[in-house]
Amino acid sequence: MITAYLPLLAVTVIVSTAFCWHRRKGFSVDTLIFKVIASLCFILCGVAAMLLSGNVAYGGLIVFGGVLGLCGDAFLDMKGMYPDSRIKYMYSGFISFLVAHIFYVSAMLMVNRLKLTHIIICVVISLVTSAANLFGEKLLKLDYECFKVIVFVYGFILFMTLSVSITSFIVNGFSFSRLVMM
């Protein structure tokens, strides 16, 4: 079954690259279509991984996170197509991605059974990194405008996803499946 997954992964990389190529021209309906197709490919990769693993609870969290990611992608593209509603679409995109990453972190915690110490370290690293991102706004030449709170919260969850995936990779003996998740 893993051999059936590899062509799907290749198609996902090709479609994602096509999206990036089109995005360089700015926001458009065509770009949104490529973005949605790329997101659907990511969701199909999640479904394939769920079928390969046989773990429906874990796979379901990953797939549902992918669906929320697709929604977030669509919202963020619409902010460029409908600038008058930019703030509404930005918040919608942030929230969609934030909840998606909560599902990803939950899935990783479910299958990895990390020690409480590992989780606390991930939380501390994520809090510090998210705070540094927020307070480094000027240094990074960014302007978070009215989005400071959501940037901090989403940043924390995003850094949790990264720190938990790296910790899972290390704790599980650098396994290939944890590398792919990372």
Backbone as JSON, one array per atom type, in Angstrom:
{
  "sequence": "MITAYLPLLAVTVIVSTAFCWHRRKGFSVDTLIFKVIASLCFILCGVAAMLLSGNVAYGGLIVFGGVLGLCGDAFLDMKGMYPDSRIKYMYSGFISFLVAHIFYVSAMLMVNRLKLTHIIICVVISLVTSAANLFGEKLLKLDYECFKVIVFVYGFILFMTLSVSITSFIVNGFSFSRLVMM",
  "N": [[0.82, -1.2, 0.0], [2.07, 1.17, 0.61], [3.41, 1.86, -1.7], [1.39, 2.86, -3.29], [0.91, 5.2, -2.07], [3.09, 6.86, -2.57], [2.97, 7.89, -5.33], [0.74, 9.57, -5.0], [1.76, 11.36, -3.13], [3.74, 12.49, -4.74], [2.15, 13.77, -6.7], [0.92, 15.61, -5.04], [3.1, 17.24, -4.32], [3.74, 18.28, -6.86], [1.36, 19.69, -7.56], [1.3, 21.51, -5.45], [3.62, 22.93, -5.99], [2.89, 24.04, -8.44], [0.86, 25.71, -7.52], [2.41, 27.53, -5.98], [3.9, 28.65, -8.04], [1.91, 29.98, -9.53], [1.02, 31.73, -7.55], [2.94, 33.69, -7.37], [2.14, 35.69, -9.01], [0.2, 36.97, -7.63], [-3.01, 37.36, -5.97], [-5.77, 35.47, -7.12], [-8.64, 33.95, -8.7], [-7.84, 31.66, -10.08], [-5.45, 31.03, -8.75], [-6.48, 30.48, -6.23], [-7.93, 28.18, -6.84], [-5.85, 26.36, -7.48], [-4.68, 26.3, -4.96], [-6.72, 25.17, -3.38], [-6.93, 22.66, -4.62], [-4.37, 21.68, -4.07], [-4.56, 21.56, -1.28], [-6.61, 19.65, -1.06], [-5.2, 17.47, -2.03], [-3.33, 17.17, 0.05], [-5.11, 16.41, 2.06], [-6.01, 13.98, 0.99], [-3.59, 12.6, 1.16], [-3.47, 12.4, 3.92], [-5.71, 10.75, 4.38], [-4.84, 8.45, 3.04], [-2.61, 7.84, 4.61], [-3.92, 7.3, 7.01], [-5.33, 5.0, 6.3], [-3.16, 3.34, 5.78], [-1.96, 3.17, 8.29], [-3.98, 2.17, 9.85], [-5.01, 3.31, 12.07], [-7.63, 4.86, 13.02], [-8.51, 6.88, 14.77], [-6.23, 8.53, 15.2], [-5.61, 9.1, 12.48], [-8.01, 10.3, 11.71], [-7.96, 12.7, 13.16], [-5.78, 13.95, 11.9], [-6.72, 14.13, 9.24], [-9.03, 15.71, 9.6], [-7.79, 18.0, 10.54], [-6.49, 18.67, 8.17], [-8.69, 19.33, 6.56], [-9.58, 21.62, 7.89], [-7.33, 23.15, 7.41], [-7.54, 23.47, 4.65], [-9.82, 25.11, 4.61], [-8.74, 27.33, 5.95], [-6.75, 28.07, 4.09], [-8.38, 28.85, 1.92], [-9.78, 31.03, 3.08], [-7.64, 32.81, 3.58], [-6.75, 33.33, 1.0], [-8.99, 34.62, 0.0], [-8.89, 37.03, 1.32], [-7.15, 38.51, -0.16], [-8.53, 38.75, -2.52], [-10.82, 40.07, -1.83], [-10.4, 42.81, -0.57], [-11.76, 44.66, 1.08], [-12.9, 43.16, 3.06], [-10.81, 42.12, 4.41], [-9.82, 41.88, 7.12], [-11.75, 40.27, 8.39], [-11.49, 37.89, 6.87], [-8.82, 37.3, 7.42], [-8.84, 36.79, 10.23], [-10.57, 34.57, 10.16], [-9.02, 32.76, 8.69], [-6.73, 32.51, 10.38], [-7.96, 31.36, 12.66], [-8.99, 28.96, 11.6], [-6.6, 27.62, 10.87], [-5.37, 27.55, 13.38], [-7.08, 25.86, 14.91], [-6.82, 23.57, 13.32], [-4.13, 22.93, 13.8], [-4.28, 22.35, 16.5], [-5.61, 19.93, 16.35], [-3.6, 18.46, 15.01], [-1.51, 18.47, 16.94], [-2.82, 17.13, 18.99], [-3.19, 14.62, 17.78], [-0.53, 13.79, 17.48], [0.28, 13.69, 20.16], [-1.4, 11.68, 21.04], [-0.49, 9.32, 19.73], [2.18, 9.17, 20.41], [2.62, 9.21, 23.13], [4.13, 10.87, 24.91], [6.26, 11.74, 27.66], [5.25, 13.58, 30.57], [7.15, 15.48, 31.22], [8.39, 15.94, 28.74], [6.27, 17.15, 27.37], [5.84, 19.46, 28.89], [8.26, 20.78, 28.43], [7.96, 21.25, 25.68], [5.75, 23.0, 25.76], [6.85, 25.19, 27.16], [8.97, 25.95, 25.45], [7.43, 26.64, 23.22], [5.84, 28.76, 24.19], [7.84, 30.66, 24.81], [9.02, 31.02, 22.28], [6.83, 31.93, 20.77], [6.25, 34.3, 22.15], [8.67, 35.66, 21.7], [8.5, 35.96, 18.95], [6.28, 37.66, 18.81], [7.13, 39.93, 20.33], [9.33, 40.55, 18.88], [8.5, 41.82, 16.67], [9.06, 44.38, 15.48], [11.83, 44.19, 15.09], [11.85, 42.09, 13.29], [10.79, 43.38, 11.21], [8.0, 43.47, 10.84], [4.45, 44.01, 10.89], [1.96, 43.49, 12.93], [-0.47, 44.61, 13.22], [-3.87, 44.73, 14.06], [-3.85, 42.16, 14.86], [-2.36, 41.07, 16.94], [-2.95, 39.51, 19.31], [-4.12, 37.13, 18.26], [-2.01, 36.34, 16.66], [-0.1, 35.71, 18.59], [-1.4, 33.56, 19.99], [-1.93, 31.74, 17.89], [0.68, 31.43, 17.0], [1.82, 30.19, 19.26], [0.45, 27.68, 19.23], [1.26, 26.77, 16.73], [4.06, 26.6, 17.11], [3.97, 24.68, 19.09], [3.13, 22.49, 17.59], [5.39, 22.1, 16.01], [7.44, 21.72, 17.99], [6.46, 19.48, 19.41], [6.41, 17.6, 17.35], [9.14, 17.43, 16.67], [10.19, 16.55, 19.12], [8.83, 14.1, 19.32], [9.94, 12.78, 17.14], [12.62, 12.52, 18.0], [12.35, 11.12, 20.48], [11.19, 8.77, 19.62], [13.23, 7.36, 18.44], [14.17, 8.45, 16.01], [12.43, 7.71, 13.91], [11.12, 6.91, 10.65], [8.38, 7.44, 10.13], [7.82, 9.4, 12.04], [9.5, 11.36, 11.18], [8.3, 12.06, 8.73], [5.9, 13.09, 9.7], [6.9, 15.25, 11.12]],
  "CA": [[0.0, 0.0, 0.0], [2.94, 2.35, 0.65], [3.75, 2.23, -3.06], [0.28, 3.66, -3.81], [0.99, 6.5, -1.4], [4.17, 7.67, -3.15], [2.5, 8.7, -6.46], [-0.12, 10.61, -4.44], [2.67, 12.35, -2.55], [4.37, 13.19, -5.87], [1.14, 14.66, -7.27], [0.75, 16.69, -4.07], [4.25, 18.13, -4.47], [3.6, 18.95, -8.16], [0.26, 20.65, -7.49], [1.72, 22.56, -4.52], [4.59, 23.74, -6.73], [2.1, 24.83, -9.41], [0.23, 26.78, -6.75], [3.44, 28.54, -5.67], [4.24, 29.31, -9.3], [0.81, 30.91, -9.83], [0.88, 32.72, -6.48], [3.88, 34.79, -7.56], [1.43, 36.74, -9.76], [-0.76, 37.61, -6.74], [-4.25, 36.66, -5.65], [-6.74, 35.33, -8.21], [-9.47, 32.75, -8.6], [-7.01, 30.54, -10.54], [-4.54, 30.69, -7.66], [-7.3, 29.85, -5.19], [-8.25, 26.82, -7.3], [-4.64, 25.55, -7.26], [-4.5, 26.15, -3.52], [-7.72, 24.21, -2.9], [-6.55, 21.34, -5.13], [-3.21, 21.25, -3.28], [-5.07, 21.2, 0.05], [-7.3, 18.37, -1.21], [-4.16, 16.44, -2.14], [-2.83, 16.94, 1.41], [-6.15, 15.66, 2.76], [-5.93, 12.61, 0.48], [-2.4, 11.99, 1.77], [-3.88, 12.05, 5.29], [-6.6, 9.58, 4.3], [-3.99, 7.3, 2.69], [-1.81, 7.51, 5.8], [-4.83, 6.69, 7.97], [-5.58, 3.63, 5.84], [-1.92, 2.57, 5.94], [-1.68, 2.93, 9.71], [-5.09, 1.47, 10.49], [-5.37, 4.05, 13.28], [-8.67, 5.8, 12.59], [-8.56, 8.05, 15.67], [-5.09, 9.37, 14.82], [-5.79, 9.54, 11.1], [-9.16, 11.21, 11.66], [-7.5, 14.02, 13.62], [-4.93, 14.51, 10.84], [-7.57, 14.47, 8.1], [-9.87, 16.86, 9.96], [-6.87, 19.14, 10.52], [-6.3, 19.02, 6.77], [-9.91, 20.01, 6.08], [-9.52, 22.98, 8.45], [-6.26, 23.83, 6.68], [-8.13, 23.87, 3.36], [-10.66, 26.29, 4.9], [-7.83, 28.44, 6.23], [-6.17, 28.49, 2.8], [-9.4, 29.58, 1.14], [-10.02, 32.32, 3.73], [-6.51, 33.71, 3.39], [-6.74, 33.78, -0.39], [-10.1, 35.54, -0.21], [-8.51, 38.35, 1.83], [-6.51, 39.22, -1.27], [-9.51, 39.0, -3.58], [-11.84, 40.97, -1.27], [-9.65, 43.6, 0.41], [-12.63, 45.35, 2.03], [-13.22, 42.21, 4.13], [-9.52, 41.52, 4.73], [-9.68, 41.54, 8.54], [-12.63, 39.13, 8.65], [-10.88, 36.7, 6.28], [-7.58, 37.01, 8.15], [-9.22, 36.1, 11.47], [-11.12, 33.26, 9.81], [-7.88, 31.91, 8.32], [-5.97, 32.23, 11.59], [-8.71, 30.44, 13.53], [-9.03, 27.65, 10.94], [-5.29, 27.0, 11.0], [-5.13, 27.32, 14.79], [-7.8, 24.64, 15.3], [-6.18, 22.46, 12.6], [-2.89, 22.56, 14.49], [-4.67, 21.69, 17.75], [-5.86, 18.53, 15.97], [-2.31, 17.81, 14.73], [-0.81, 18.25, 18.2], [-3.57, 16.06, 19.69], [-2.87, 13.35, 17.12], [0.85, 13.4, 17.82], [0.32, 13.31, 21.58], [-2.12, 10.41, 21.18], [0.28, 8.15, 19.28], [3.55, 9.16, 20.91], [2.63, 9.02, 24.59], [5.29, 11.56, 25.47], [6.25, 11.94, 29.11], [4.81, 14.91, 30.98], [8.33, 16.36, 31.13], [8.54, 16.32, 27.33], [5.18, 18.06, 27.01], [6.11, 20.73, 29.56], [9.35, 21.41, 27.68], [7.37, 21.73, 24.43], [4.93, 24.16, 26.08], [7.73, 26.31, 27.51], [9.63, 26.38, 24.21], [6.43, 27.28, 22.36], [5.49, 30.05, 24.78], [8.97, 31.57, 24.64], [9.18, 31.31, 20.86], [5.7, 32.76, 20.33], [6.46, 35.62, 22.74], [9.78, 36.28, 20.97], [7.94, 36.34, 17.64], [5.41, 38.82, 19.02], [7.9, 41.09, 20.77], [10.33, 40.83, 17.86], [7.77, 42.33, 15.51], [9.79, 45.49, 14.82], [13.11, 43.64, 14.66], [11.58, 41.27, 12.11], [10.2, 44.29, 10.22], [6.63, 43.05, 10.62], [3.41, 44.83, 11.52], [0.85, 42.58, 13.2], [-1.69, 45.43, 13.23], [-4.87, 44.36, 15.07], [-3.8, 40.71, 14.98], [-1.33, 40.68, 17.91], [-3.38, 38.41, 20.19], [-4.28, 35.9, 17.49], [-0.66, 35.95, 16.23], [0.53, 35.05, 19.73], [-2.06, 32.28, 20.25], [-1.67, 30.85, 16.76], [2.12, 31.14, 17.05], [2.03, 29.19, 20.31], [-0.02, 26.37, 18.75], [2.13, 26.38, 15.62], [5.33, 26.17, 17.69], [3.7, 23.4, 19.77], [3.13, 21.46, 16.55], [6.78, 21.86, 15.64], [8.21, 21.17, 19.1], [5.98, 18.12, 19.7], [6.84, 16.71, 16.27], [10.59, 17.2, 16.81], [10.36, 15.7, 20.31], [8.35, 12.76, 18.96], [10.95, 12.21, 16.25], [13.78, 12.16, 18.8], [11.96, 10.12, 21.49], [10.86, 7.51, 18.94], [14.4, 6.79, 17.78], [14.35, 9.0, 14.67], [11.71, 6.85, 12.99], [10.71, 7.53, 9.39], [7.01, 7.98, 10.23], [7.87, 10.65, 12.82], [10.16, 12.33, 10.3], [7.28, 12.51, 7.8], [4.97, 13.97, 10.45], [7.62, 16.48, 11.43]],
  "C": [[0.86, 1.26, 0.0], [3.32, 2.79, -0.75], [2.64, 3.06, -3.72], [0.32, 5.07, -3.23], [2.01, 7.43, -2.07], [3.73, 8.46, -4.38], [1.57, 9.84, -5.99], [0.72, 11.73, -3.84], [3.35, 13.15, -3.66], [3.4, 14.18, -6.51], [0.93, 15.86, -6.35], [1.88, 17.71, -4.2], [4.14, 18.92, -5.77], [2.52, 20.03, -8.11], [0.63, 21.81, -6.56], [2.73, 23.49, -5.19], [3.88, 24.61, -7.77], [1.39, 25.97, -8.71], [1.24, 27.89, -6.46], [3.82, 29.32, -6.92], [3.17, 30.35, -9.66], [0.72, 32.03, -8.81], [1.83, 33.91, -6.69], [3.24, 35.95, -8.31], [0.42, 37.46, -8.89], [-1.99, 36.75, -6.54], [-5.15, 36.63, -6.89], [-7.57, 34.08, -7.96], [-8.66, 31.53, -9.03], [-6.06, 30.07, -9.44], [-5.29, 29.99, -6.54], [-7.64, 28.41, -5.57], [-7.05, 25.9, -7.09], [-4.42, 25.29, -5.77], [-5.47, 25.12, -2.95], [-7.36, 22.8, -3.37], [-5.34, 20.8, -4.35], [-3.66, 20.81, -1.89], [-5.82, 19.87, -0.01], [-6.31, 17.22, -1.33], [-3.56, 16.13, -0.76], [-3.83, 16.12, 2.21], [-6.14, 14.2, 2.3], [-4.7, 11.89, 1.01], [-2.72, 11.56, 3.2], [-4.78, 10.83, 5.31], [-5.77, 8.34, 3.99], [-3.16, 6.87, 3.89], [-2.68, 6.83, 6.86], [-5.1, 5.24, 7.59], [-4.34, 2.76, 6.03], [-1.68, 2.22, 7.41], [-2.76, 2.1, 10.39], [-5.57, 2.16, 11.76], [-6.35, 5.16, 12.9], [-8.72, 7.04, 13.48], [-7.45, 9.03, 15.32], [-5.3, 9.96, 13.43], [-6.94, 10.53, 10.96], [-8.78, 12.61, 12.11], [-6.65, 14.71, 12.55], [-5.79, 14.97, 9.66], [-8.44, 15.69, 8.42], [-9.02, 18.13, 10.05], [-6.61, 19.61, 9.09], [-7.49, 19.76, 6.18], [-9.93, 21.45, 6.61], [-8.42, 23.8, 7.78], [-6.75, 24.31, 5.31], [-9.0, 25.11, 3.56], [-9.79, 27.51, 5.15], [-7.18, 28.97, 4.97], [-7.15, 29.32, 2.0], [-9.65, 30.96, 1.75], [-8.87, 33.29, 3.46], [-6.37, 34.17, 1.94], [-7.85, 34.81, -0.63], [-9.79, 36.94, 0.33], [-7.84, 39.18, 0.74], [-7.48, 39.57, -2.38], [-10.59, 39.98, -3.14], [-11.21, 41.84, -0.19], [-10.52, 44.34, 1.42], [-12.99, 44.46, 3.22], [-11.96, 41.51, 4.64], [-9.42, 41.05, 6.19], [-10.53, 40.31, 8.89], [-12.01, 37.84, 8.09], [-9.58, 36.31, 6.98], [-7.89, 36.26, 9.45], [-9.75, 34.7, 11.19], [-10.0, 32.29, 9.45], [-7.05, 31.53, 9.53], [-6.67, 31.17, 12.44], [-8.78, 29.05, 12.91], [-7.7, 26.92, 11.11], [-4.97, 26.68, 12.46], [-5.8, 26.02, 15.24], [-7.21, 23.42, 14.59], [-4.94, 22.0, 13.34], [-3.17, 21.97, 15.88], [-4.95, 20.22, 17.47], [-4.54, 17.8, 15.7], [-1.56, 17.5, 16.02], [-1.49, 17.12, 18.97], [-3.25, 14.7, 19.1], [-1.48, 12.88, 17.51], [0.96, 12.97, 19.28], [-0.34, 11.96, 21.8], [-1.22, 9.22, 20.82], [1.67, 8.08, 19.89], [3.67, 8.94, 22.4], [3.9, 9.61, 25.2], [5.14, 11.69, 26.98], [5.8, 13.37, 29.39], [5.96, 15.91, 30.88], [8.54, 16.85, 29.7], [7.5, 17.37, 26.94], [5.4, 19.43, 27.63], [7.22, 21.48, 28.84], [8.82, 21.99, 26.37], [6.53, 22.99, 24.67], [5.81, 25.38, 26.36], [8.42, 26.85, 26.25], [8.65, 27.15, 23.31], [6.01, 28.64, 22.89], [6.6, 31.08, 24.56], [9.13, 31.98, 23.18], [8.06, 32.21, 20.34], [5.82, 34.18, 20.89], [7.58, 36.36, 22.01], [9.31, 36.75, 19.6], [7.11, 37.61, 17.78], [6.22, 40.07, 19.36], [9.01, 41.47, 19.78], [9.74, 41.4, 16.58], [8.56, 43.4, 14.76], [11.13, 45.0, 14.28], [12.97, 42.83, 13.38], [10.97, 42.07, 10.96], [8.8, 43.83, 9.82], [5.69, 44.05, 11.29], [2.18, 43.94, 11.69], [-0.5, 43.3, 13.29], [-2.6, 45.01, 14.38], [-4.83, 42.87, 15.38], [-2.83, 40.21, 16.06], [-1.74, 39.49, 18.78], [-3.48, 37.1, 19.41], [-2.92, 35.42, 16.97], [0.04, 35.21, 17.37], [-0.07, 33.66, 19.95], [-1.77, 31.29, 19.13], [-0.19, 30.47, 16.73], [2.43, 30.08, 18.09], [1.64, 27.8, 19.81], [0.86, 25.86, 17.61], [3.49, 25.89, 16.14], [5.16, 24.89, 18.5], [3.73, 22.26, 18.76], [4.57, 21.1, 16.19], [7.55, 21.19, 16.78], [7.77, 19.75, 19.46], [6.44, 17.16, 18.6], [8.34, 16.42, 16.34], [10.86, 16.28, 18.0], [9.94, 14.27, 20.01], [9.36, 12.04, 18.07], [12.16, 11.71, 17.05], [13.46, 11.0, 19.75], [11.7, 8.76, 20.85], [12.01, 6.99, 18.08], [14.56, 7.2, 16.33], [13.65, 8.16, 13.61], [11.23, 7.63, 11.76], [9.33, 8.15, 9.48], [6.98, 9.28, 11.01], [8.56, 11.75, 12.02], [9.15, 12.91, 9.31], [6.31, 13.44, 8.51], [5.63, 15.3, 10.76], [7.66, 17.39, 10.22]]
}
